[in-house]
PDB file of C-alpha atoms in Angstrom:
ATOM      1  CA  UNK A   1      42.644  -2.110  37.657  1.00  0.00           C
ATOM      2  CA  UNK A   2      43.857  -4.963  35.437  1.00  0.00           C
ATOM      3  CA  UNK A   3      41.484  -7.430  33.697  1.00  0.00           C
ATOM      4  CA  UNK A   4      38.584  -6.519  36.028  1.00  0.00           C
ATOM      5  CA  UNK A   5      36.055  -6.936  32.919  1.00  0.00           C
ATOM      6  CA  UNK A   6      37.577 -10.341  32.065  1.00  0.00           C
ATOM      7  CA  UNK A   7      35.526 -12.653  34.021  1.00  0.00           C
ATOM      8  CA  UNK A   8      32.668 -12.651  37.138  1.00  0.00           C
ATOM      9  CA  UNK A   9      35.839 -13.751  39.425  1.00  0.00           C
ATOM     10  CA  UNK A  10      37.593 -10.657  38.247  1.00  0.00           C
ATOM     11  CA  UNK A  11      34.644  -8.568  38.906  1.00  0.00           C
ATOM     12  CA  UNK A  12      34.171  -9.953  42.407  1.00  0.00           C
ATOM     13  CA  UNK A  13      37.453  -9.568  43.211  1.00  0.00           C
ATOM     14  CA  UNK A  14      37.241  -5.974  42.212  1.00  0.00           C
ATOM     15  CA  UNK A  15      34.120  -5.512  44.633  1.00  0.00           C
ATOM     16  CA  UNK A  16      31.418  -6.133  42.355  1.00  0.00           C
ATOM     17  CA  UNK A  17      28.304  -7.762  44.250  1.00  0.00           C
ATOM     18  CA  UNK A  18      24.881  -8.845  43.172  1.00  0.00           C
ATOM     19  CA  UNK A  19      25.136 -11.066  40.049  1.00  0.00           C
ATOM     20  CA  UNK A  20      21.200 -11.176  39.942  1.00  0.00           C
ATOM     21  CA  UNK A  21      19.535 -12.401  36.934  1.00  0.00           C
ATOM     22  CA  UNK A  22      17.340 -10.033  34.861  1.00  0.00           C
ATOM     23  CA  UNK A  23      14.312 -11.996  35.710  1.00  0.00           C
ATOM     24  CA  UNK A  24      14.977 -11.837  39.381  1.00  0.00           C
ATOM     25  CA  UNK A  25      15.530  -8.049  39.218  1.00  0.00           C
ATOM     26  CA  UNK A  26      12.082  -7.706  37.581  1.00  0.00           C
ATOM     27  CA  UNK A  27      10.090  -9.942  39.973  1.00  0.00           C
ATOM     28  CA  UNK A  28      11.645  -8.474  43.115  1.00  0.00           C
ATOM     29  CA  UNK A  29      11.423  -4.950  41.862  1.00  0.00           C
ATOM     30  CA  UNK A  30      15.165  -4.177  42.455  1.00  0.00           C
ATOM     31  CA  UNK A  31      14.590  -4.401  46.133  1.00  0.00           C
ATOM     32  CA  UNK A  32      18.235  -6.218  46.203  1.00  0.00           C
ATOM     33  CA  UNK A  33      20.105  -3.372  44.702  1.00  0.00           C
ATOM     34  CA  UNK A  34      21.207  -0.462  46.969  1.00  0.00           C
ATOM     35  CA  UNK A  35      20.081   3.170  46.556  1.00  0.00           C
ATOM     36  CA  UNK A  36      23.194   4.430  46.107  1.00  0.00           C
ATOM     37  CA  UNK A  37      25.589   5.818  43.225  1.00  0.00           C
ATOM     38  CA  UNK A  38      27.835   3.544  41.265  1.00  0.00           C
ATOM     39  CA  UNK A  39      28.908   1.414  38.559  1.00  0.00           C
ATOM     40  CA  UNK A  40      26.774  -1.566  36.945  1.00  0.00           C
ATOM     41  CA  UNK A  41      27.805  -4.135  34.602  1.00  0.00           C
ATOM     42  CA  UNK A  42      25.699  -6.792  32.614  1.00  0.00           C
ATOM     43  CA  UNK A  43      27.179 -10.132  32.095  1.00  0.00           C
ATOM     44  CA  UNK A  44      26.575 -13.544  30.613  1.00  0.00           C
ATOM     45  CA  UNK A  45      27.500 -16.958  31.268  1.00  0.00           C
ATOM     46  CA  UNK A  46      30.082 -17.686  28.590  1.00  0.00           C
ATOM     47  CA  UNK A  47      28.905 -21.178  28.205  1.00  0.00           C
ATOM     48  CA  UNK A  48      25.216 -20.087  27.245  1.00  0.00           C
ATOM     49  CA  UNK A  49      24.720 -20.522  23.654  1.00  0.00           C
ATOM     50  CA  UNK A  50      24.515 -17.049  21.554  1.00  0.00           C
ATOM     51  CA  UNK A  51      21.275 -16.554  19.446  1.00  0.00           C
ATOM     52  CA  UNK A  52      19.844 -13.288  18.470  1.00  0.00           C
ATOM     53  CA  UNK A  53      16.068 -12.556  18.162  1.00  0.00           C
ATOM     54  CA  UNK A  54      14.939 -10.996  14.808  1.00  0.00           C
ATOM     55  CA  UNK A  55      12.709  -8.445  16.766  1.00  0.00           C
ATOM     56  CA  UNK A  56      13.625  -7.084  20.284  1.00  0.00           C
ATOM     57  CA  UNK A  57      11.081  -6.959  23.394  1.00  0.00           C
ATOM     58  CA  UNK A  58      12.200  -3.949  24.542  1.00  0.00           C
ATOM     59  CA  UNK A  59      10.112  -0.845  24.803  1.00  0.00           C
ATOM     60  CA  UNK A  60       9.693   1.809  22.002  1.00  0.00           C
ATOM     61  CA  UNK A  61      10.885   4.779  23.834  1.00  0.00           C
ATOM     62  CA  UNK A  62       9.738   7.903  22.039  1.00  0.00           C
ATOM     63  CA  UNK A  63       8.182   5.661  19.348  1.00  0.00           C
ATOM     64  CA  UNK A  64      11.599   4.403  18.262  1.00  0.00           C
ATOM     65  CA  UNK A  65      12.031   0.470  17.668  1.00  0.00           C
ATOM     66  CA  UNK A  66      14.976  -0.671  19.397  1.00  0.00           C
ATOM     67  CA  UNK A  67      15.386  -3.668  17.172  1.00  0.00           C
ATOM     68  CA  UNK A  68      18.426  -4.010  15.160  1.00  0.00           C
ATOM     69  CA  UNK A  69      19.305  -6.389  12.348  1.00  0.00           C
ATOM     70  CA  UNK A  70      20.720  -9.662  13.281  1.00  0.00           C
ATOM     71  CA  UNK A  71      23.517  -8.808  11.142  1.00  0.00           C
ATOM     72  CA  UNK A  72      24.584  -6.000  13.046  1.00  0.00           C
ATOM     73  CA  UNK A  73      24.154  -7.757  16.410  1.00  0.00           C
ATOM     74  CA  UNK A  74      26.211 -10.611  14.694  1.00  0.00           C
ATOM     75  CA  UNK A  75      29.136  -8.085  13.976  1.00  0.00           C
ATOM     76  CA  UNK A  76      28.937  -6.437  17.531  1.00  0.00           C
ATOM     77  CA  UNK A  77      29.249  -9.702  19.051  1.00  0.00           C
ATOM     78  CA  UNK A  78      32.508 -10.352  20.737  1.00  0.00           C
ATOM     79  CA  UNK A  79      33.509 -14.051  21.275  1.00  0.00           C
ATOM     80  CA  UNK A  80      34.611 -14.884  24.705  1.00  0.00           C
ATOM     81  CA  UNK A  81      33.572 -11.564  26.492  1.00  0.00           C
ATOM     82  CA  UNK A  82      31.667 -11.782  29.364  1.00  0.00           C
ATOM     83  CA  UNK A  83      30.620  -8.300  30.183  1.00  0.00           C
ATOM     84  CA  UNK A  84      28.038  -7.040  27.615  1.00  0.00           C
ATOM     85  CA  UNK A  85      27.334  -3.409  28.801  1.00  0.00           C
ATOM     86  CA  UNK A  86      28.778  -1.147  31.604  1.00  0.00           C
ATOM     87  CA  UNK A  87      26.498   1.401  33.177  1.00  0.00           C
ATOM     88  CA  UNK A  88      26.942   4.390  35.511  1.00  0.00           C
ATOM     89  CA  UNK A  89      24.610   5.698  38.199  1.00  0.00           C
ATOM     90  CA  UNK A  90      25.988   9.146  38.796  1.00  0.00           C
ATOM     91  CA  UNK A  91      23.796  10.007  41.782  1.00  0.00           C
ATOM     92  CA  UNK A  92      22.737  13.276  40.506  1.00  0.00           C
ATOM     93  CA  UNK A  93      19.147  12.550  41.588  1.00  0.00           C
ATOM     94  CA  UNK A  94      16.924   9.613  42.329  1.00  0.00           C
ATOM     95  CA  UNK A  95      16.738   8.234  39.139  1.00  0.00           C
ATOM     96  CA  UNK A  96      20.727   8.333  38.953  1.00  0.00           C
ATOM     97  CA  UNK A  97      21.104   5.887  41.722  1.00  0.00           C
ATOM     98  CA  UNK A  98      21.815   1.984  41.143  1.00  0.00           C
ATOM     99  CA  UNK A  99      18.508   0.876  42.029  1.00  0.00           C
ATOM    100  CA  UNK A 100      16.629   2.915  39.551  1.00  0.00           C
ATOM    101  CA  UNK A 101      19.074   2.665  36.726  1.00  0.00           C
ATOM    102  CA  UNK A 102      18.930  -0.961  37.103  1.00  0.00           C
ATOM    103  CA  UNK A 103      15.170  -1.003  37.533  1.00  0.00           C
ATOM    104  CA  UNK A 104      14.824   1.132  34.323  1.00  0.00           C
ATOM    105  CA  UNK A 105      17.075  -1.038  32.387  1.00  0.00           C
ATOM    106  CA  UNK A 106      15.313  -4.170  33.092  1.00  0.00           C
ATOM    107  CA  UNK A 107      11.689  -2.683  32.459  1.00  0.00           C
ATOM    108  CA  UNK A 108      13.069  -1.181  29.275  1.00  0.00           C
ATOM    109  CA  UNK A 109      13.920  -4.566  28.335  1.00  0.00           C
ATOM    110  CA  UNK A 110      10.410  -6.007  29.282  1.00  0.00           C
ATOM    111  CA  UNK A 111       8.750  -3.656  26.834  1.00  0.00           C
ATOM    112  CA  UNK A 112       8.262  -0.569  28.992  1.00  0.00           C
ATOM    113  CA  UNK A 113       8.525   2.500  27.064  1.00  0.00           C
ATOM    114  CA  UNK A 114      10.713   4.232  29.232  1.00  0.00           C
ATOM    115  CA  UNK A 115      13.902   6.611  28.942  1.00  0.00           C
ATOM    116  CA  UNK A 116      16.548   3.811  29.262  1.00  0.00           C
ATOM    117  CA  UNK A 117      17.371   2.944  25.633  1.00  0.00           C
ATOM    118  CA  UNK A 118      21.087   2.110  26.535  1.00  0.00           C
ATOM    119  CA  UNK A 119      22.016  -1.312  26.081  1.00  0.00           C
ATOM    120  CA  UNK A 120      18.948  -2.173  24.071  1.00  0.00           C
ATOM    121  CA  UNK A 121      20.871  -4.930  21.961  1.00  0.00           C
ATOM    122  CA  UNK A 122      20.908  -6.987  25.221  1.00  0.00           C
ATOM    123  CA  UNK A 123      17.333  -7.675  24.989  1.00  0.00           C
ATOM    124  CA  UNK A 124      17.581  -9.037  21.526  1.00  0.00           C
ATOM    125  CA  UNK A 125      19.788 -12.087  22.911  1.00  0.00           C
ATOM    126  CA  UNK A 126      17.656 -15.188  23.616  1.00  0.00           C
ATOM    127  CA  UNK A 127      17.571 -16.144  27.243  1.00  0.00           C
ATOM    128  CA  UNK A 128      18.208 -12.199  28.122  1.00  0.00           C
ATOM    129  CA  UNK A 129      16.275 -12.542  31.347  1.00  0.00           C
ATOM    130  CA  UNK A 130      18.918 -14.731  32.341  1.00  0.00           C
ATOM    131  CA  UNK A 131      21.925 -12.183  31.890  1.00  0.00           C
ATOM    132  CA  UNK A 132      23.177 -10.970  35.377  1.00  0.00           C
ATOM    133  CA  UNK A 133      23.622  -7.510  36.731  1.00  0.00           C
ATOM    134  CA  UNK A 134      26.330  -7.039  39.181  1.00  0.00           C
ATOM    135  CA  UNK A 135      27.298  -3.359  40.814  1.00  0.00           C
ATOM    136  CA  UNK A 136      29.717  -1.867  42.749  1.00  0.00           C
ATOM    137  CA  UNK A 137      28.724   1.123  45.343  1.00  0.00           C
ATOM    138  CA  UNK A 138      31.237   4.046  44.912  1.00  0.00           C
ATOM    139  CA  UNK A 139      31.308   7.032  47.481  1.00  0.00           C
ATOM    140  CA  UNK A 140      32.993   9.329  44.979  1.00  0.00           C
ATOM    141  CA  UNK A 141      31.770  10.045  41.315  1.00  0.00           C
ATOM    142  CA  UNK A 142      31.435   6.871  39.436  1.00  0.00           C
ATOM    143  CA  UNK A 143      31.930   8.068  35.865  1.00  0.00           C
ATOM    144  CA  UNK A 144      35.631   7.952  36.001  1.00  0.00           C
ATOM    145  CA  UNK A 145      35.706   4.321  37.497  1.00  0.00           C
ATOM    146  CA  UNK A 146      33.162   3.445  34.612  1.00  0.00           C
ATOM    147  CA  UNK A 147      35.387   5.180  32.002  1.00  0.00           C
ATOM    148  CA  UNK A 148      38.333   3.177  33.120  1.00  0.00           C
ATOM    149  CA  UNK A 149      36.532  -0.142  33.054  1.00  0.00           C
ATOM    150  CA  UNK A 150      35.237   0.634  29.459  1.00  0.00           C
ATOM    151  CA  UNK A 151      38.850   1.775  28.331  1.00  0.00           C
ATOM    152  CA  UNK A 152      40.041  -1.704  29.897  1.00  0.00           C
ATOM    153  CA  UNK A 153      37.492  -3.487  28.076  1.00  0.00           C
ATOM    154  CA  UNK A 154      38.425  -1.819  24.604  1.00  0.00           C
ATOM    155  CA  UNK A 155      41.950  -2.465  25.392  1.00  0.00           C
ATOM    156  CA  UNK A 156      41.346  -6.152  25.831  1.00  0.00           C
ATOM    157  CA  UNK A 157      38.874  -6.813  23.063  1.00  0.00           C
ATOM    158  CA  UNK A 158      39.557  -3.750  20.490  1.00  0.00           C
ATOM    159  CA  UNK A 159      36.060  -2.347  20.819  1.00  0.00           C
ATOM    160  CA  UNK A 160      33.152  -1.570  23.492  1.00  0.00           C
ATOM    161  CA  UNK A 161      31.138  -4.287  24.901  1.00  0.00           C
ATOM    162  CA  UNK A 162      28.491  -5.735  22.820  1.00  0.00           C
ATOM    163  CA  UNK A 163      25.539  -3.544  23.878  1.00  0.00           C
ATOM    164  CA  UNK A 164      27.509  -0.499  24.436  1.00  0.00           C
ATOM    165  CA  UNK A 165      26.005   2.238  22.164  1.00  0.00           C
ATOM    166  CA  UNK A 166      28.594   3.473  19.549  1.00  0.00           C
ATOM    167  CA  UNK A 167      28.014   7.177  20.938  1.00  0.00           C
ATOM    168  CA  UNK A 168      27.492   6.027  24.528  1.00  0.00           C
ATOM    169  CA  UNK A 169      30.678   6.039  26.522  1.00  0.00           C
ATOM    170  CA  UNK A 170      28.952   5.090  29.713  1.00  0.00           C
ATOM    171  CA  UNK A 171      25.330   5.682  30.895  1.00  0.00           C
ATOM    172  CA  UNK A 172      24.765   9.099  32.319  1.00  0.00           C
TER     173      UNK A 172
END
């Protein structure tokens, strides 16, 4: 696996599909996303200007405001990176399949107080509902593939994607 996380084209070549805007995922209730296990990524158009919101519109899971200071978001930002988050749907239950993981991520970003705080920094980007979700269905356990994607990203950029929590290797 070489340079899979470098661009949309490299993700497509590696078998990722979808590339669906968050707003579309929200409007169609994630019907386009398969009810399978696999790996998903959140990516942005590198031509889109980068601006951070002072306040996150995301949900307050367990009463915790996910807003990060703009200074921290600026430090996390990786210029030129397309992939902002790598998630995994290991398939160990209905809530752990691609459709549910992506649906919960978008609902959390839209303000729902649900258990999907992973990738919370995504929602402080202006235009976050235009971020794209792409996924790859995997028959085998997707965690090793997700870990390899994350390792590739870190090797390329020197650190984890922008919205990957510090303690979070991949979404479990």
